[in-house]
Coordinates of C-alpha atoms in Angstrom, one line a residue:
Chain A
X1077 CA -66.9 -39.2 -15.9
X1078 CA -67.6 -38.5 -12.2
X1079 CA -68.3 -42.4 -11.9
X1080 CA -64.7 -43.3 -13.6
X1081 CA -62.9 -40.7 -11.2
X1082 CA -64.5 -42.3 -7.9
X1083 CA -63.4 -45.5 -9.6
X1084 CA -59.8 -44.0 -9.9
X1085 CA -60.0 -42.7 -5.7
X1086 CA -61.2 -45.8 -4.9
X1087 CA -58.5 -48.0 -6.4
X1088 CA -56.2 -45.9 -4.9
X1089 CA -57.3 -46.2 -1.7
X1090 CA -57.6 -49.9 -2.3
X1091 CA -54.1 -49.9 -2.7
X1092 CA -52.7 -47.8 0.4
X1093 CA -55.2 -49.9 2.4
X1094 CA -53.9 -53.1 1.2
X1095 CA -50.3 -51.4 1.7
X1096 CA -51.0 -50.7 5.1
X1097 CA -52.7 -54.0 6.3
X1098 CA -49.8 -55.6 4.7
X1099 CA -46.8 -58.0 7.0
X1100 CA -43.8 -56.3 7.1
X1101 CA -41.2 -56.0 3.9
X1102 CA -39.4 -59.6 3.7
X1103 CA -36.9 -58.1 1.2
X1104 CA -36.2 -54.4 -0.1
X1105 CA -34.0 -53.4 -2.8
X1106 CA -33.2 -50.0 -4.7
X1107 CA -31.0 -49.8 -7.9
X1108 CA -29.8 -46.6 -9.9
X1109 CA -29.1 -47.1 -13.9
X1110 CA -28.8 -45.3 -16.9
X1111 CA -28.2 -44.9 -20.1
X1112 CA -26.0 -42.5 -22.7
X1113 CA -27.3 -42.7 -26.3
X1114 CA -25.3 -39.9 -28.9
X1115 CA -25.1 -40.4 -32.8
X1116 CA -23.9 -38.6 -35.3
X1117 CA -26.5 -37.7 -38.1
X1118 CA -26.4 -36.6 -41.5
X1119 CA -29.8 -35.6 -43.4
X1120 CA -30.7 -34.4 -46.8
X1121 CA -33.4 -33.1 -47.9
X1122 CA -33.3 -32.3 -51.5
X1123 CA -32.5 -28.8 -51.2
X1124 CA -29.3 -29.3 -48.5
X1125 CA -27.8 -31.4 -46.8
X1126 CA -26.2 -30.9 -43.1
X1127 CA -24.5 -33.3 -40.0
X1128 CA -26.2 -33.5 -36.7
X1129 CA -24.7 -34.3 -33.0
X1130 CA -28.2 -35.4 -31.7
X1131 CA -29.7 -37.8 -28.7
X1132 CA -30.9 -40.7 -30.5
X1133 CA -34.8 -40.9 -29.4
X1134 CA -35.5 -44.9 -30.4
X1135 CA -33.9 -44.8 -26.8
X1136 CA -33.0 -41.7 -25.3
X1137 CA -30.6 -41.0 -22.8
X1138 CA -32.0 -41.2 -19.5
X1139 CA -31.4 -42.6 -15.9
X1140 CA -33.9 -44.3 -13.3
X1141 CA -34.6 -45.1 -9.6
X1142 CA -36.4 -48.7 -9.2
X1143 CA -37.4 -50.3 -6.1
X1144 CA -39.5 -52.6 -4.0
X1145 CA -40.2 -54.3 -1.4
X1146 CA -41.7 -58.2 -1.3
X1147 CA -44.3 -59.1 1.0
X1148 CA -44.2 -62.5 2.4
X1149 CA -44.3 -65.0 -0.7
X1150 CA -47.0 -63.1 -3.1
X1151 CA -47.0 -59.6 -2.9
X1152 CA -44.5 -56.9 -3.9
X1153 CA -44.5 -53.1 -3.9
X1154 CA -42.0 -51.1 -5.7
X1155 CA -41.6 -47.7 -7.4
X1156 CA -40.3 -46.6 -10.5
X1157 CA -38.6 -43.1 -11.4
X1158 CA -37.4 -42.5 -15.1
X1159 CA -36.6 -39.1 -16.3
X1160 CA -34.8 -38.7 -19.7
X1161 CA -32.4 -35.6 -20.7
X1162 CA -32.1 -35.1 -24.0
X1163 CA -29.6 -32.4 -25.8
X1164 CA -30.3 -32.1 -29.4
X1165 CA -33.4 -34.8 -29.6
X1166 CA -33.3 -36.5 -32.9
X1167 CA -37.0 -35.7 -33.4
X1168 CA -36.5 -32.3 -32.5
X1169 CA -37.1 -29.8 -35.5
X1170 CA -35.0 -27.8 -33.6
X1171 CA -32.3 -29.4 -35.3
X1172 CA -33.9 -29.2 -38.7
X1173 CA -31.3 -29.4 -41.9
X1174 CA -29.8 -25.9 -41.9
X1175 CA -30.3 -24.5 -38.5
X1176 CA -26.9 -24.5 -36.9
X1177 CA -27.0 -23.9 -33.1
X1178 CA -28.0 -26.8 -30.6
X1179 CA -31.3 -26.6 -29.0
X1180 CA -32.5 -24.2 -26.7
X1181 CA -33.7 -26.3 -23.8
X1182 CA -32.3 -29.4 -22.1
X1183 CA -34.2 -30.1 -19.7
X1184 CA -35.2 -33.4 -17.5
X1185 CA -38.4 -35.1 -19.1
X1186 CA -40.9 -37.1 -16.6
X1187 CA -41.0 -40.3 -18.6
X1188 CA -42.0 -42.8 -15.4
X1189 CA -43.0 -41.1 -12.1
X1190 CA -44.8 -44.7 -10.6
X1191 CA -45.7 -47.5 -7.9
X1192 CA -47.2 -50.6 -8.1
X1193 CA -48.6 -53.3 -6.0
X1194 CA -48.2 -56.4 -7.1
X1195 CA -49.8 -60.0 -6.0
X1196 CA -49.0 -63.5 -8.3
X1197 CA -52.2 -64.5 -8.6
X1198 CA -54.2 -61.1 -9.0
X1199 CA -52.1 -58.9 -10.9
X1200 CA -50.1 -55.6 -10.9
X1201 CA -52.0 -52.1 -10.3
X1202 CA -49.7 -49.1 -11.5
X1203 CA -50.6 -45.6 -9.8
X1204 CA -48.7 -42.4 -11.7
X1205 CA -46.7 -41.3 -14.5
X1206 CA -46.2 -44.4 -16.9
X1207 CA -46.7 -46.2 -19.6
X1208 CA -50.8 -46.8 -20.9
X1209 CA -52.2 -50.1 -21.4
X1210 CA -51.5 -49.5 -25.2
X1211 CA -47.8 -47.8 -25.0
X1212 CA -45.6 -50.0 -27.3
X1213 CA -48.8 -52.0 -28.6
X1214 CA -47.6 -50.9 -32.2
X1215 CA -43.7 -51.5 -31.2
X1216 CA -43.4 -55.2 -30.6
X1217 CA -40.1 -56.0 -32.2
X1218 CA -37.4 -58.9 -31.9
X1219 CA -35.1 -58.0 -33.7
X1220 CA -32.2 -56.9 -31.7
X1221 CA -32.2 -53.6 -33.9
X1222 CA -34.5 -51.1 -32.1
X1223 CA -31.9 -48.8 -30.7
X1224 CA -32.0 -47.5 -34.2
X1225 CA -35.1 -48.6 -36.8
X1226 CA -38.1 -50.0 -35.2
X1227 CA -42.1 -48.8 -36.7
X1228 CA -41.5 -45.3 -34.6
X1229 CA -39.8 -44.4 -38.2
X1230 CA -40.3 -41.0 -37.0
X1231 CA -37.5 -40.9 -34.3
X1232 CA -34.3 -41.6 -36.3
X1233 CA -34.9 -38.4 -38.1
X1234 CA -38.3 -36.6 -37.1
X1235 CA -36.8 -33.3 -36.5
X1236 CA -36.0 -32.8 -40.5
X1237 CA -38.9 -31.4 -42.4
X1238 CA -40.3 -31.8 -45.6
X1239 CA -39.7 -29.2 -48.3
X1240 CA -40.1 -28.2 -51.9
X1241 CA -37.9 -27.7 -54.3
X1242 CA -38.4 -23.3 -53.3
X1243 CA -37.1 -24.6 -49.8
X1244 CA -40.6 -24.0 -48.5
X1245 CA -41.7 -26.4 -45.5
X1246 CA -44.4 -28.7 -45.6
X1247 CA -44.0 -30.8 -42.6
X1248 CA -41.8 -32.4 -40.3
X1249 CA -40.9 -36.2 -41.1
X1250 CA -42.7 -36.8 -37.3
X1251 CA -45.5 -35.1 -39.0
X1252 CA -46.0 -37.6 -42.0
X1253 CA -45.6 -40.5 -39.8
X1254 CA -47.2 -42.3 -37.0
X1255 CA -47.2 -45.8 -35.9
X1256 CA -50.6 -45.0 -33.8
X1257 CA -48.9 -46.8 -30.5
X1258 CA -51.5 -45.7 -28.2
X1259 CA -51.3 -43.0 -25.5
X1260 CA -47.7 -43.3 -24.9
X1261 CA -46.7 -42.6 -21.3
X1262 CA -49.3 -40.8 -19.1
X1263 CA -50.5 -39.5 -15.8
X1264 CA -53.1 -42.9 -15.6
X1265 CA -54.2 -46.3 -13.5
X1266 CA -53.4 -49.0 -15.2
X1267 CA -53.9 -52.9 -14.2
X1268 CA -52.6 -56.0 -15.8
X1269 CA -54.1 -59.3 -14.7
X1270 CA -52.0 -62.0 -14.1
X1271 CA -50.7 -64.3 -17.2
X1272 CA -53.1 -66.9 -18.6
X1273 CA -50.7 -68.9 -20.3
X1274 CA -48.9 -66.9 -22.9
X1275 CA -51.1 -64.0 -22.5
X1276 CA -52.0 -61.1 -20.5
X1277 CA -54.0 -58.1 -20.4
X1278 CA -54.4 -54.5 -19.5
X1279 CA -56.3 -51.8 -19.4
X1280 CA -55.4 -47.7 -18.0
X1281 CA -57.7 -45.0 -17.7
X1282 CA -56.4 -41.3 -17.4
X1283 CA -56.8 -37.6 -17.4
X1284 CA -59.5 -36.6 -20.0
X1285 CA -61.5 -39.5 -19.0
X1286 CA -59.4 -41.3 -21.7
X1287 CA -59.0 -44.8 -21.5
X1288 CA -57.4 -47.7 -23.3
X1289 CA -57.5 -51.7 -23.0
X1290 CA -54.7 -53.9 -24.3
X1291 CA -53.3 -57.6 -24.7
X1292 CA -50.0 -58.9 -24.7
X1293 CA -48.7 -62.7 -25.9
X1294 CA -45.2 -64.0 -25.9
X1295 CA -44.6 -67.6 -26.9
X1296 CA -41.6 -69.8 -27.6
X1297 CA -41.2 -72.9 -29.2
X1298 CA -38.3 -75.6 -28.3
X1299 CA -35.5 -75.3 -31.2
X1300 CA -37.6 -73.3 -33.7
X1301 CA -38.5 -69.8 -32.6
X1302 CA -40.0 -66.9 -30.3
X1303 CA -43.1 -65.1 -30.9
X1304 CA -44.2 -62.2 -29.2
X1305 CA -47.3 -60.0 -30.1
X1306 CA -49.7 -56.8 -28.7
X1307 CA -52.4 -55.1 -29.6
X1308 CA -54.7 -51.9 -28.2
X1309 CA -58.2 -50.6 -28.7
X1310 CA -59.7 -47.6 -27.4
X1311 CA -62.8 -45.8 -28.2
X1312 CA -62.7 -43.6 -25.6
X1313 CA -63.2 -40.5 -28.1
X1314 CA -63.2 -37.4 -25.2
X1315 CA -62.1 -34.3 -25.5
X1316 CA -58.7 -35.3 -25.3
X1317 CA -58.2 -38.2 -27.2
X1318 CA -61.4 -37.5 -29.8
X1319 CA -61.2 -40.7 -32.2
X1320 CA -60.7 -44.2 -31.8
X1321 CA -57.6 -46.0 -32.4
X1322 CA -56.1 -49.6 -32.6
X1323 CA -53.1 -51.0 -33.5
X1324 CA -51.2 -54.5 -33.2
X1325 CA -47.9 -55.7 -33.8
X1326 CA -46.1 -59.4 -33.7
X1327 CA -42.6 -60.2 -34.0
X1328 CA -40.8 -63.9 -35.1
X1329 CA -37.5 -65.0 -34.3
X1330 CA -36.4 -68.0 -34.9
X1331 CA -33.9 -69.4 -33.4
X1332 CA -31.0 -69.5 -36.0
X1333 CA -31.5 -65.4 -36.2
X1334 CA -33.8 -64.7 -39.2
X1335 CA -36.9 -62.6 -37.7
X1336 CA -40.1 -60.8 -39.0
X1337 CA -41.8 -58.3 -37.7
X1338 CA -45.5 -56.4 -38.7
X1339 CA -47.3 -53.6 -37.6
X1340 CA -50.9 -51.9 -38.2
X1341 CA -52.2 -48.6 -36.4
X1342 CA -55.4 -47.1 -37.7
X1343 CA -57.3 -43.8 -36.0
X1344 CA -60.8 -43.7 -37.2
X1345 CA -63.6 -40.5 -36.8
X1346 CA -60.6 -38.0 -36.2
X1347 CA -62.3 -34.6 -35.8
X1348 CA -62.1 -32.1 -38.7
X1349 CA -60.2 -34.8 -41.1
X1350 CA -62.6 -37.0 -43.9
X1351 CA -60.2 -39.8 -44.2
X1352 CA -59.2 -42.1 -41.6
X1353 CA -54.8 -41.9 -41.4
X1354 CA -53.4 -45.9 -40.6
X1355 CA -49.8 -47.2 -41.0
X1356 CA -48.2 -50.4 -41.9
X1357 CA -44.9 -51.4 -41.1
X1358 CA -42.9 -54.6 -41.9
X1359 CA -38.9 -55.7 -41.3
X1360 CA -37.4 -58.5 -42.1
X1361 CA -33.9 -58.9 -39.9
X1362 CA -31.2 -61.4 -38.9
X1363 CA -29.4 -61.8 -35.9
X1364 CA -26.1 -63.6 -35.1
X1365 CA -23.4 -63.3 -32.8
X1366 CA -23.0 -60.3 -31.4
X1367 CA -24.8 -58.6 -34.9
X1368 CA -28.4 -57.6 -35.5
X1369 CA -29.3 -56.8 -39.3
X1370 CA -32.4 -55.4 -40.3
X1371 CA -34.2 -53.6 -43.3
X1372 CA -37.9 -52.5 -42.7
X1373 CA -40.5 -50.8 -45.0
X1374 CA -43.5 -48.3 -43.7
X1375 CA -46.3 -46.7 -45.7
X1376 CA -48.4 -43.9 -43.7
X1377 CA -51.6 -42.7 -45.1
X1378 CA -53.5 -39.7 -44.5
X1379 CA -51.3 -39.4 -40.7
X1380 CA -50.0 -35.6 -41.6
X1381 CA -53.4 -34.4 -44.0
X1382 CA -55.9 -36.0 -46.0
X1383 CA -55.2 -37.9 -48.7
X1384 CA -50.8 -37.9 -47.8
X1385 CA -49.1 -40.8 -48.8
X1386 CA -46.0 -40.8 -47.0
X1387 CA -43.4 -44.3 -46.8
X1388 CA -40.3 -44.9 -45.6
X1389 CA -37.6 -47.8 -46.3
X1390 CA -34.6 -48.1 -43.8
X1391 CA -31.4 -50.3 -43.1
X1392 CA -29.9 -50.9 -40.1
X1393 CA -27.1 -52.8 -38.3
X1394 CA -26.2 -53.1 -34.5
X1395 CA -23.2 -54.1 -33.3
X1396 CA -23.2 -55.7 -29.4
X1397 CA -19.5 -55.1 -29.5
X1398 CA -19.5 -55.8 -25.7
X1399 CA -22.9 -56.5 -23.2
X1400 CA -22.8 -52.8 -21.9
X1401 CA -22.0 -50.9 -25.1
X1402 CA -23.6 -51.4 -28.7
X1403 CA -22.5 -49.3 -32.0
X1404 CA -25.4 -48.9 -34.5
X1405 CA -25.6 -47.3 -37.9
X1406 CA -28.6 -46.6 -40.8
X1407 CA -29.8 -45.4 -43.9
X1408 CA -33.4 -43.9 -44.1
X1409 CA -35.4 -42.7 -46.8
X1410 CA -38.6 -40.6 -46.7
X1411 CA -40.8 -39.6 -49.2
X1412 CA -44.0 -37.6 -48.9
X1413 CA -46.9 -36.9 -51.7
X1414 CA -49.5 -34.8 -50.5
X1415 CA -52.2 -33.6 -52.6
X1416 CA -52.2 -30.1 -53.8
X1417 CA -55.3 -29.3 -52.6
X1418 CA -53.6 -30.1 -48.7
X1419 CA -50.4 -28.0 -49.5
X1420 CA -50.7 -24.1 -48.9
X1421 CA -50.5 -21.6 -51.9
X1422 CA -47.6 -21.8 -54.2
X1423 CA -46.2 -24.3 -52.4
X1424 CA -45.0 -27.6 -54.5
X1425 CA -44.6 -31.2 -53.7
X1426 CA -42.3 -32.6 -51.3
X1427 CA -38.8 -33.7 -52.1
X1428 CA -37.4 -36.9 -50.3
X1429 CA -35.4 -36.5 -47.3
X1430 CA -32.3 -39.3 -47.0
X1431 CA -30.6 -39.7 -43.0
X1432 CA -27.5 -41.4 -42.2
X1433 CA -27.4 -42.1 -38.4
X1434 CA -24.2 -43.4 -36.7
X1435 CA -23.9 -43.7 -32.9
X1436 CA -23.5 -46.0 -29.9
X1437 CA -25.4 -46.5 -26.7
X1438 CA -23.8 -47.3 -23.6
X1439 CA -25.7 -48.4 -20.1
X1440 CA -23.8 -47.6 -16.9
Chain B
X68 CA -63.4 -50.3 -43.2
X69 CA -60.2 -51.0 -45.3
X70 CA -58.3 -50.2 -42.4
X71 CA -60.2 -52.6 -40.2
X72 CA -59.9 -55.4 -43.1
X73 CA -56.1 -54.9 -43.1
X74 CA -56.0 -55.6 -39.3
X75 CA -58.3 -58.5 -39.3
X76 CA -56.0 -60.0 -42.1
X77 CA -52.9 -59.4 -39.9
X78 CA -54.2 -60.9 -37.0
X79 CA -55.8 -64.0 -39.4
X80 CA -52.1 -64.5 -40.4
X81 CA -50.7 -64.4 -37.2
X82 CA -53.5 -66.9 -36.1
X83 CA -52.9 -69.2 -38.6
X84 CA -48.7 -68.6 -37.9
X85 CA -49.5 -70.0 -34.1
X86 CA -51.9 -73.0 -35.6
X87 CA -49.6 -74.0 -37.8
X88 CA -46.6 -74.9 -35.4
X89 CA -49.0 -76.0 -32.9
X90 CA -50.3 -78.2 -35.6
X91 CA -46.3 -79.1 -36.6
X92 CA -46.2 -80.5 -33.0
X93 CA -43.6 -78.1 -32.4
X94 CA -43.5 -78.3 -28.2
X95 CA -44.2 -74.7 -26.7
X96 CA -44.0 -72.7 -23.2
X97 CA -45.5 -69.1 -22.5
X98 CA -42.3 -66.6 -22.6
X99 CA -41.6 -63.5 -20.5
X100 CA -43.4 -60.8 -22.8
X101 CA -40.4 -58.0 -23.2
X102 CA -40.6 -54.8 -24.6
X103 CA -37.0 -53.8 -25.8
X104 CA -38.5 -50.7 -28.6
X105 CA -37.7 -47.4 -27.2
X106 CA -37.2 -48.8 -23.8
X107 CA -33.6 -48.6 -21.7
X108 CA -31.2 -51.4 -22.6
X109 CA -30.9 -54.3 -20.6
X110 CA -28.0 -56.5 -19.2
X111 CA -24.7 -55.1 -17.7
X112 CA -23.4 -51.6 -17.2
X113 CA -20.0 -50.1 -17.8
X114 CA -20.0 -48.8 -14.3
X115 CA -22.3 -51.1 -12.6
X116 CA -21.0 -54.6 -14.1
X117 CA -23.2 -57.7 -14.5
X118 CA -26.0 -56.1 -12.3
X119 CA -26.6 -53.3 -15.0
X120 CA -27.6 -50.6 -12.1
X121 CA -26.0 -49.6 -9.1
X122 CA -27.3 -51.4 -6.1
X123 CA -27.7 -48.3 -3.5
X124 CA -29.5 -51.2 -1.3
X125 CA -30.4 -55.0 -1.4
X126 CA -31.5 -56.6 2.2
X127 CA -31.3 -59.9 0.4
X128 CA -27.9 -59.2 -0.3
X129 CA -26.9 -57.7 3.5
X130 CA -27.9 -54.5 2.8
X131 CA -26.6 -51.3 1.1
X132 CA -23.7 -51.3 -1.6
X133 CA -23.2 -54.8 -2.1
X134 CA -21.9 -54.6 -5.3
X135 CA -19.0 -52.7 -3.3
X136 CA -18.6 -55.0 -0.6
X137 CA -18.4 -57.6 -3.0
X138 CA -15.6 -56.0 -4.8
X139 CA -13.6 -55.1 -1.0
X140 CA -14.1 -58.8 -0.5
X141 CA -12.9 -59.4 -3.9
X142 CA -9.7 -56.7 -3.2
X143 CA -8.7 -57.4 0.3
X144 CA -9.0 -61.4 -0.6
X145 CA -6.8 -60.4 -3.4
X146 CA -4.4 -58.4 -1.1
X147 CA -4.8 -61.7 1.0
X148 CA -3.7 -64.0 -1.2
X149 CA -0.9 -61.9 -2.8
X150 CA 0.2 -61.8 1.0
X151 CA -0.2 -65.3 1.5
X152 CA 1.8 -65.5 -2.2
X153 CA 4.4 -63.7 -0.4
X154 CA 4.5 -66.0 3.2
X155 CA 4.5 -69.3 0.7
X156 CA 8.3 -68.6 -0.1
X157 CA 9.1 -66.5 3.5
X158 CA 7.9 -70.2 4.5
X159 CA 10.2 -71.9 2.6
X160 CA 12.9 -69.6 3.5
X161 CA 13.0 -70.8 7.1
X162 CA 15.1 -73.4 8.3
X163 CA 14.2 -76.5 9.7
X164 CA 13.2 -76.0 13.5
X165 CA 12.2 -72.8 12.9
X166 CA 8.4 -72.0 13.2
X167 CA 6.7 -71.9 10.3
X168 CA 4.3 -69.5 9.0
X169 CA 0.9 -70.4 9.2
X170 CA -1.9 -70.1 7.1
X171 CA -3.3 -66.2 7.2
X172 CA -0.2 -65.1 8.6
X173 CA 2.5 -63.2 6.6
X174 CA 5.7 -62.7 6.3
X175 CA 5.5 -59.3 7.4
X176 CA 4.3 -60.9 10.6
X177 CA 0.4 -59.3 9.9
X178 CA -2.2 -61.7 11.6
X179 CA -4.9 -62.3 9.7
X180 CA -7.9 -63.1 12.1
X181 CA -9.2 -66.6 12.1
X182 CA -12.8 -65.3 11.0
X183 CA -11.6 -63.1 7.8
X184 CA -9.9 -66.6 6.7
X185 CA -12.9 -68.4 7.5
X186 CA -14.7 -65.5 5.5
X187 CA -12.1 -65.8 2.7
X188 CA -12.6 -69.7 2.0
X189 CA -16.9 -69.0 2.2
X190 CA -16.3 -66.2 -0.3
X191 CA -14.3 -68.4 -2.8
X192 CA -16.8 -70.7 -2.2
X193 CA -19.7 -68.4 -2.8
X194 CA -18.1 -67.4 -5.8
X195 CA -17.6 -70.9 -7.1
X196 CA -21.4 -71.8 -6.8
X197 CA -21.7 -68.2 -8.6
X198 CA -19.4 -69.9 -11.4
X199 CA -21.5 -73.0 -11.7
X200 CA -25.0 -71.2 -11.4
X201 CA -23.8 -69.0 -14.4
X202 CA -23.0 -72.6 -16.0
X203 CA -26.7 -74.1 -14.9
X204 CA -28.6 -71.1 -16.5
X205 CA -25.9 -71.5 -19.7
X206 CA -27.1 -74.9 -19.3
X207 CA -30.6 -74.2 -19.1
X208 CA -30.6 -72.1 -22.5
X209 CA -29.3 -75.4 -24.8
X210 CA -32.0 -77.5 -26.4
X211 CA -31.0 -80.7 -24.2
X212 CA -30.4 -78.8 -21.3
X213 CA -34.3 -77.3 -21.6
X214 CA -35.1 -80.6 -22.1
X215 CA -33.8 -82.1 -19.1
X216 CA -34.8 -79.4 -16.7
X217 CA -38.4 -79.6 -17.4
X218 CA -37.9 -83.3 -17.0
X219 CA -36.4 -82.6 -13.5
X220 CA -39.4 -80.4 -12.8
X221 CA -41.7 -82.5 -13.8
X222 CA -40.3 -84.8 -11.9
X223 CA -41.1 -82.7 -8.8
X224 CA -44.1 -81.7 -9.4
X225 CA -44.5 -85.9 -9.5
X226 CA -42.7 -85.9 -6.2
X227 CA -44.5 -83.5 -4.4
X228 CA -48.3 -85.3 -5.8
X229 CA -46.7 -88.8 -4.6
X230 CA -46.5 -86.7 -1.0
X231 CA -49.9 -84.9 -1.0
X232 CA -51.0 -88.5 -2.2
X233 CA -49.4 -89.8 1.2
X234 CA -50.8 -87.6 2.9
X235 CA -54.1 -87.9 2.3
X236 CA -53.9 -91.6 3.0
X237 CA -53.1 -91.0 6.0

């Protein structure tokens, strides 16, 4: 652990070193963007039904700083600030079917807080708030549908729980699902090595002496297609993160617009659980023109309690009216069965929960 | 263990996805590895146009707000033309012997310096090459136009060996 840490000082000071000894800037640049994303959704859950005006969180609205600075021909040194502000959150169950005032607390969320130093023939080091070596291992996706359905099933309409047919809750949709996508975004060090070829890898280690290693592959072939692929392992099992996980995911378009696209998280060892909770996704999409069409299937086991069987079938379409602006809509259905001896007292089965989500996303 | 058999078979098929194109002869080239899921969109803003953010600085690009400079260029050319618009037929208006109006002056008798014309005719000339890069990276996209390009580069990576080659020679 202490060894890890000194590891962690030491890259860092590595990198202000190397910073410092460094020719001076050849070319700087800073850009401000941003993005809006609002939909209008509609949920039923077997007992009620109810409309939403929530912040879509396949991509929620948020704005960033980038920057950087390129020294001489092979180094470059830039910084990344993304904060997201979200009113309503779409995975909120704040906004659960019934409840009828907005949420409580919009507030700016760190998302990316980051530098980097960068050289073309050994790599990038990230320092700060950011994305692990796993984040978006399970999310690889080519479709041109993400703003809406992609394997985070769980973000369309996570907020809306689970109930029986006595209105009683069981869980939250974002509690019956997981794609397993690694640590997410994280206070970490990460390093990616340069590309061989069509692939690259990286590895992050962060607070809780967690750590996670990862690969990446993106491929295209002349008049056919484009494949892209990731996947993640980490064992670390600390306090923090106590299991192992993996996951992979690979997406195919070809070029006339049909694509595929799988995905496979597992956790194994979890503490205080006997069965080991993994997900599979699959979507099968096309893409023309300014139109993206997709329909995916997922199937969750064990993710919310032992023996849950939870899956999930969706339909989307996105419209690229113009480059800036994109209108999107989907169906999503949820169903949950978890065993009896999982559910609390008097409480029955889950009925199926059906969303409707309708919005647009704009970048400015 | 199930859960670790699922994966290995996922990552067989993938495998044997790759082999089999390879093996189709189906000619190949490592991609730019983009993650779109639950990340910010990319391309062009509403506000911000083709860049997609606001450029507060670019040293590259002669330094802070060049999208804005760009657009004053764009505006005062405009005003410039629509004033050399308005000279074309003030020119036509005088009589013979009279002096006529020359280019970048108007007819409301405003000079316009000899360096803001000279900076007008770079800009439209800047934003022709603009026009045809736009066209060369169109180009670029099309099967024949990949095709050709990594001919050209091939072509100078040939070049530059024929050089070292030379070189060493000597």
């Amino acid at each position: 652990m202490k060894k890890f840490s000194q590891l962690g000082l030491f890259a860092l000071t590595i990198a202000l070193t190397i910073l410092l000894i460094l020719p001076a800037a050849q070319a700087v640049d800073f850009k401000i963007s941003g993005q809006i994303n609002r939909a209008v959704l509609w949920g039923d859950n077997g007992n009620d039904d109810d409309v939403k005006f929530v912040d879509n969180d396949n991509s929620s609205t948020r704005f960033r700083f980038t920057g950087g600075n390129d020294f001489d021909d092979n180094w470059r040194v830039g910084i990344t600030w993304e904060v997201e502000m979200q009113s309503n959150p779409s995975n909120d169950t704040d906004i659960d079917i019934g409840q009828n005032d907005d949420t409580s607390d919009v507030d700016f969320n760190e998302r990316k807080m980051e530098f980097f130093v960068q050289h073309k023939s050994f790599g990038k080091l990230y320092m700060g708030q950011g994305s692990t070596a796993s984040d978006g291992t399970s999310e690889v996706d080519l479709s041109g549908t993400t703003v809406v359905n992609y394997s985070s099933i769980e973000d369309m309409a996570g907020g809306f729980n689970f109930r029986d047919d006595d209105d009683n809750i069981i869980t939250s949709v974002g509690g019956a699902f997981s794609n397993f996508d690694g640590f997410s975004r994280r206070d970490r060090v990460r390093y990616d090595t340069p590309k061989f070829g069509p692939v690259y890898f990286s590895g992050s280690y962060m607070n809780g002496q967690s750590w996670d290693l990862a690969g990446r592959l993106a491929w295209k072939w002349e008049d056919v297609g484009k494949l892209a692929a990731a996947a993640h392992y980490t064992a670390a099992d600390t306090q923090r993160d106590p299991y192992d996980q993996w996951s992979a995911s690979a997406s195919w378009l070809f070029d006339f617009g049909l694509n595929f696209t799988a995905a496979y998280g597992a956790r194994n060892d979890v503490e205080g659980r006997d069965e080991d909770p993994y997900n599979l996704y699959g979507k099968v999409g096309w893409k023309f023109d300014k139109w993206a069409f997709s329909v995916d299937y997922t199937y969750s086991e064990n993710v919310g309690a032992d023996d849950d069987e939870a899956q999930s079938i969706g339909v989307a379409a996105v419209w690229n009216i113009w480059e800036s602006v994109e209108f999107y809509g989907s169906y999503r259905y949820h169903d949950l069965d978890r065993d009896s001896a999982q559910r609390d007292p008097g409480v029955g089965n889950a009925e199926e929960i059906s969303a409707v989500m309708i919005g647009g996303r704009v970048k400015f | 263990m199930t859960n670790n058999q699922s994966t290995w078979w996922m990552l067989l098929g993938i495998g044997l996805a790759i082999a089999a194109l390879m093996g189709c002869g189906a000619k190949g080239q490592p991609a730019e590895f983009e993650q779109t899921a639950g990340e910010m969109k990319e391309g062009p803003g509403v506000l911000t146009g083709e860049e997609g953010a606001l450029v507060v600085y670019d040293s590259k690009r002669g330094g802070s707000f060049p999208q804005f400079k760009g657009q004053q260029s764009e505006s005062s050319a405009t005003e410039t033309s629509e004033k050399a618009g308005e000279a074309a037929p003030a020119a036509s208006d005088t009589s013979a012997g009279s002096k006529p109006i020359v280019a970048g002056q108007t007819s409301t008798g405003t000079q316009v310096s000899p360096e803001a014309a000279r900076e007008f005719q770079e800009f439209q000339e800047w934003k022709k090459e603009q026009q045809a890069f736009r066209e060369f990276q169109e180009w670029k996209k099309t099967a024949q136009g990949a095709a050709e390009y990594k001919e050209f580069l091939e072509w100078k990576e040939w070049k530059s060996y024929q050089e070292w080659k030379k070189q060493q020679g000597q």
